[in-house]
PDB file of N, CA and C in Angstrom:
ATOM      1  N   UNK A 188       2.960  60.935 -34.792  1.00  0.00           N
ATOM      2  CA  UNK A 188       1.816  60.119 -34.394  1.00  0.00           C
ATOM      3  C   UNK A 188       1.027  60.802 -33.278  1.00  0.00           C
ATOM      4  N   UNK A 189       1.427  61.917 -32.411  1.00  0.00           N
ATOM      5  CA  UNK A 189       0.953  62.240 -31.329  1.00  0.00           C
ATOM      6  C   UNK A 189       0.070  63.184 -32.083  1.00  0.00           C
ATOM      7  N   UNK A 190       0.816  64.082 -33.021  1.00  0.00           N
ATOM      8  CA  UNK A 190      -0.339  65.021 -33.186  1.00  0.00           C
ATOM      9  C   UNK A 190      -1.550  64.365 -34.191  1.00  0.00           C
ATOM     10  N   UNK A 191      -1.646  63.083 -34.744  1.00  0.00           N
ATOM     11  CA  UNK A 191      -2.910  62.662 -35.377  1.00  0.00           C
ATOM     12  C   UNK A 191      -3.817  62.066 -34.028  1.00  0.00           C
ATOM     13  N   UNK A 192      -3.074  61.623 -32.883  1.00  0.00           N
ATOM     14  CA  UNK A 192      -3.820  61.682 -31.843  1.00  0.00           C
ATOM     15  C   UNK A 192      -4.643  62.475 -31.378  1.00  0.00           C
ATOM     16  N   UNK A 193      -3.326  63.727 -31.211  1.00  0.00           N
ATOM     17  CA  UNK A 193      -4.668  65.119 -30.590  1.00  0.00           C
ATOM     18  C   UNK A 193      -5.281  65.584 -31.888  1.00  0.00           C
ATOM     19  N   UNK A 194      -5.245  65.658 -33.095  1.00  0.00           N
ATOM     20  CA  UNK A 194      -6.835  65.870 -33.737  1.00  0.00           C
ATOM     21  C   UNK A 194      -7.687  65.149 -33.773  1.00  0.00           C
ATOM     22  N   UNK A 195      -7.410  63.707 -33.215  1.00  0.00           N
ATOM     23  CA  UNK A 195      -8.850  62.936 -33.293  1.00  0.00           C
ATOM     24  C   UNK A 195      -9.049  63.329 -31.637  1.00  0.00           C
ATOM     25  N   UNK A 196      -8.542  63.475 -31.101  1.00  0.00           N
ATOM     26  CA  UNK A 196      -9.373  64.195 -30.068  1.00  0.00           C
ATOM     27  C   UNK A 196      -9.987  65.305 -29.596  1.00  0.00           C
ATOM     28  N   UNK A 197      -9.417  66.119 -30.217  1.00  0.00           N
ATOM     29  CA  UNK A 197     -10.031  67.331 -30.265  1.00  0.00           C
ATOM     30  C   UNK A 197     -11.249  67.469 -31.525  1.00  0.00           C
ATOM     31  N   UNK A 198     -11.314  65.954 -32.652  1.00  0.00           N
ATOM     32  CA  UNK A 198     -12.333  65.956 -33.533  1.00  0.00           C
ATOM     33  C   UNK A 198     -13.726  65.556 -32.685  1.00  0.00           C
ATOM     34  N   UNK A 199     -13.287  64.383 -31.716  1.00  0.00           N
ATOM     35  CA  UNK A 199     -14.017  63.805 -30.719  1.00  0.00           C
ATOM     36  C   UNK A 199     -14.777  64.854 -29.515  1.00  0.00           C
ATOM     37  N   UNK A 200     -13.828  66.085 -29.523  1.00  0.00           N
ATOM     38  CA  UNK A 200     -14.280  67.091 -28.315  1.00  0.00           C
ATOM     39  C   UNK A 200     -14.864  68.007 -29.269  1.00  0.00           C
ATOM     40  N   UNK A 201     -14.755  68.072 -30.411  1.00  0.00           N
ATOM     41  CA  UNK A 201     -15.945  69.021 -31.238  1.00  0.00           C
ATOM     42  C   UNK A 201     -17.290  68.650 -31.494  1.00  0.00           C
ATOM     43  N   UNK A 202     -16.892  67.212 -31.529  1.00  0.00           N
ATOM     44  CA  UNK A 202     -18.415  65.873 -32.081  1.00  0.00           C
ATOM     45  C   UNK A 202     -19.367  65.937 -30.748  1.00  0.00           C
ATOM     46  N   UNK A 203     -18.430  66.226 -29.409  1.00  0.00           N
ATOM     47  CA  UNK A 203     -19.274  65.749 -28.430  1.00  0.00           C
ATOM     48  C   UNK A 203     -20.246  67.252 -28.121  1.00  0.00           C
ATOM     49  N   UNK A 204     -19.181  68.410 -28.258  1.00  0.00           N
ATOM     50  CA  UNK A 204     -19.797  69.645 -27.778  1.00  0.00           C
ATOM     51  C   UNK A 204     -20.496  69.569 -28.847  1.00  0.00           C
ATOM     52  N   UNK A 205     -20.542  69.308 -29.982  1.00  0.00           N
ATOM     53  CA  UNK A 205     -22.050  69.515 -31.434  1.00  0.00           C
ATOM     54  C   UNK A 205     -23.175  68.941 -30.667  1.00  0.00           C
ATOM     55  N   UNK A 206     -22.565  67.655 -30.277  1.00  0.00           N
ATOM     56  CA  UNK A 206     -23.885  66.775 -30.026  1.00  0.00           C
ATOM     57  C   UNK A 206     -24.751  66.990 -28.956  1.00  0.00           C
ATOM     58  N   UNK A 207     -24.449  67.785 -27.581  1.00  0.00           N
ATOM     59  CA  UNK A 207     -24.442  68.590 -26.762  1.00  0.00           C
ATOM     60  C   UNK A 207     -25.547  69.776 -27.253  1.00  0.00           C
ATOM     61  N   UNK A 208     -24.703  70.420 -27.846  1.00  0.00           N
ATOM     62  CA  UNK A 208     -25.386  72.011 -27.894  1.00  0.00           C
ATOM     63  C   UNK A 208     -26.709  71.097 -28.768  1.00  0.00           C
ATOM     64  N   UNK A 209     -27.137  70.301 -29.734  1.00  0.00           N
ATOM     65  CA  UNK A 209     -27.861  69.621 -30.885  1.00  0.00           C
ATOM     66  C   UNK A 209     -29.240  69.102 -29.356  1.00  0.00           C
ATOM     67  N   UNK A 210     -28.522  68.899 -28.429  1.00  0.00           N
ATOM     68  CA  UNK A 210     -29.373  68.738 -27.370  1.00  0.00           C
ATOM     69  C   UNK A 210     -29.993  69.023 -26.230  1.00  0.00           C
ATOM     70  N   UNK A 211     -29.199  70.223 -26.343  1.00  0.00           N
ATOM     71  CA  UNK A 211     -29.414  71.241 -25.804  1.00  0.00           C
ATOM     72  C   UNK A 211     -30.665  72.402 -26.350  1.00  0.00           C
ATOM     73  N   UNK A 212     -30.770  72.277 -27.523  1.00  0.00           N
ATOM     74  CA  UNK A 212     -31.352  73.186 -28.566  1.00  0.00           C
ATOM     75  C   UNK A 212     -32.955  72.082 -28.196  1.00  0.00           C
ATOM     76  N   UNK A 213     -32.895  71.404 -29.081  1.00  0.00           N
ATOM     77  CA  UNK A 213     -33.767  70.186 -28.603  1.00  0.00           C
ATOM     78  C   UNK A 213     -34.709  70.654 -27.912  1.00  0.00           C
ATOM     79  N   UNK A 214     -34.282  70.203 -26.392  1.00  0.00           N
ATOM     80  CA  UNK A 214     -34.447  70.402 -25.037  1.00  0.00           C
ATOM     81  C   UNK A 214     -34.930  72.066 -24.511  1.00  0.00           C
ATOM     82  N   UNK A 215     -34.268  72.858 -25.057  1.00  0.00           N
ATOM     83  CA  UNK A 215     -34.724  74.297 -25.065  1.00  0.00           C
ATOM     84  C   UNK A 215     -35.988  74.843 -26.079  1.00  0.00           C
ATOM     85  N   UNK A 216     -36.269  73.882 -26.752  1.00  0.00           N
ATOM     86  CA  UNK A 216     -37.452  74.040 -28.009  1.00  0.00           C
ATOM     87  C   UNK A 216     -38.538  73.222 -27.624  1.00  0.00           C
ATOM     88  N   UNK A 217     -38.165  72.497 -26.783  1.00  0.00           N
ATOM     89  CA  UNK A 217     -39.426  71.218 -26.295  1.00  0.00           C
ATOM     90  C   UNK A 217     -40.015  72.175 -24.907  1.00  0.00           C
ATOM     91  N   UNK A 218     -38.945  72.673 -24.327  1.00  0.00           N
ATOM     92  CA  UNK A 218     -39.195  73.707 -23.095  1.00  0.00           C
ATOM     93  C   UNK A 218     -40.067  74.784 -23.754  1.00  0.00           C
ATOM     94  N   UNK A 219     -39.842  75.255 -24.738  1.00  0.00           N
ATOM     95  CA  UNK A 219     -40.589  76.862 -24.857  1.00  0.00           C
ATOM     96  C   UNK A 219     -40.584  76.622 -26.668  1.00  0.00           C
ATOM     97  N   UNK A 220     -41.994  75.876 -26.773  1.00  0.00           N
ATOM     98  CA  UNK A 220     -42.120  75.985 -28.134  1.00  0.00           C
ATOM     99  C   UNK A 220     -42.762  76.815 -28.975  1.00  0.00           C
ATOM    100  N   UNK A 221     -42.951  77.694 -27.889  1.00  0.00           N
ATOM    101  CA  UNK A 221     -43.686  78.883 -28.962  1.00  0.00           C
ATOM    102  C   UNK A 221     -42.448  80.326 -28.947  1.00  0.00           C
ATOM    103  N   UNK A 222     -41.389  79.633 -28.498  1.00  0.00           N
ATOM    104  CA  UNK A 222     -40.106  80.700 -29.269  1.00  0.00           C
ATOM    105  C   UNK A 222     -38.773  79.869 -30.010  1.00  0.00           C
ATOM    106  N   UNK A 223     -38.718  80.005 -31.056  1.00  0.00           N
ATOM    107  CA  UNK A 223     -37.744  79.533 -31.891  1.00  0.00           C
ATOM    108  C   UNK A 223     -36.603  79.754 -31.338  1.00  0.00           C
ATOM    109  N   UNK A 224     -35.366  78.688 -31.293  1.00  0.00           N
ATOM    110  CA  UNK A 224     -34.235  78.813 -30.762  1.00  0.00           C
ATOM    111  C   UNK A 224     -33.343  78.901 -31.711  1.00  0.00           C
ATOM    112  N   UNK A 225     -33.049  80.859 -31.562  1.00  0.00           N
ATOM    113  CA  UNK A 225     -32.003  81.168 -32.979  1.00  0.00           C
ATOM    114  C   UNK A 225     -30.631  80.865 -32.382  1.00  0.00           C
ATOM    115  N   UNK A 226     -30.586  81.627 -31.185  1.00  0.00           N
ATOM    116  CA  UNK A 226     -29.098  81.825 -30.897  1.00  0.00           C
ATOM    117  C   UNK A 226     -28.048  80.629 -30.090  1.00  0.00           C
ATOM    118  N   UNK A 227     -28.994  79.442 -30.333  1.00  0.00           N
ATOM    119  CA  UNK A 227     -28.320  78.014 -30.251  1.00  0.00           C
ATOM    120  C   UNK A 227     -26.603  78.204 -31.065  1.00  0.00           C
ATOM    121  N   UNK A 228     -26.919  78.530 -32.010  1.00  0.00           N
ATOM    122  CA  UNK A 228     -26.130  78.373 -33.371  1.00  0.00           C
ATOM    123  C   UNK A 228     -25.396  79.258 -33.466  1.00  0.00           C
ATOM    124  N   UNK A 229     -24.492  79.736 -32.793  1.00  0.00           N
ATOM    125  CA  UNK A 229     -23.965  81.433 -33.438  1.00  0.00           C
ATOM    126  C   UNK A 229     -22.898  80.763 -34.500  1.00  0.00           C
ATOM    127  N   UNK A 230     -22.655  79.594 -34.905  1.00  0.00           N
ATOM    128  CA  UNK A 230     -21.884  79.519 -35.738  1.00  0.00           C
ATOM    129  C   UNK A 230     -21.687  78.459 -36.350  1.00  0.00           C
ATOM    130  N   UNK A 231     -22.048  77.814 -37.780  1.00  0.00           N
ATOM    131  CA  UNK A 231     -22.542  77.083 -38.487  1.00  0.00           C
ATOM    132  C   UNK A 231     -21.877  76.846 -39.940  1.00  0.00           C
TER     133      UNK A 231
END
């Protein structure tokens, strides 16, 4: 039971850093919209 614990938490600490960097990107594209933000994403 512990370890279905730590994957929903560590599913929860992947969801939050997505949602994060997702706003981060955002936020970096609203800042400087005349350069596309590639390297948000190195991995997809």
């Amino acid at each position: 039971m512990t370890s279905k614990k730590k994957i929903k938490t560590w599913l929860g600490l992947a969801f939050g850093a997505g949602l994060l960097t997702l706003q981060a990107a955002a936020v970096a594209e609203n800042a400087w919209p005349d350069k596309p933000v590639t390297l948000v994403v190195p991995y997809s």
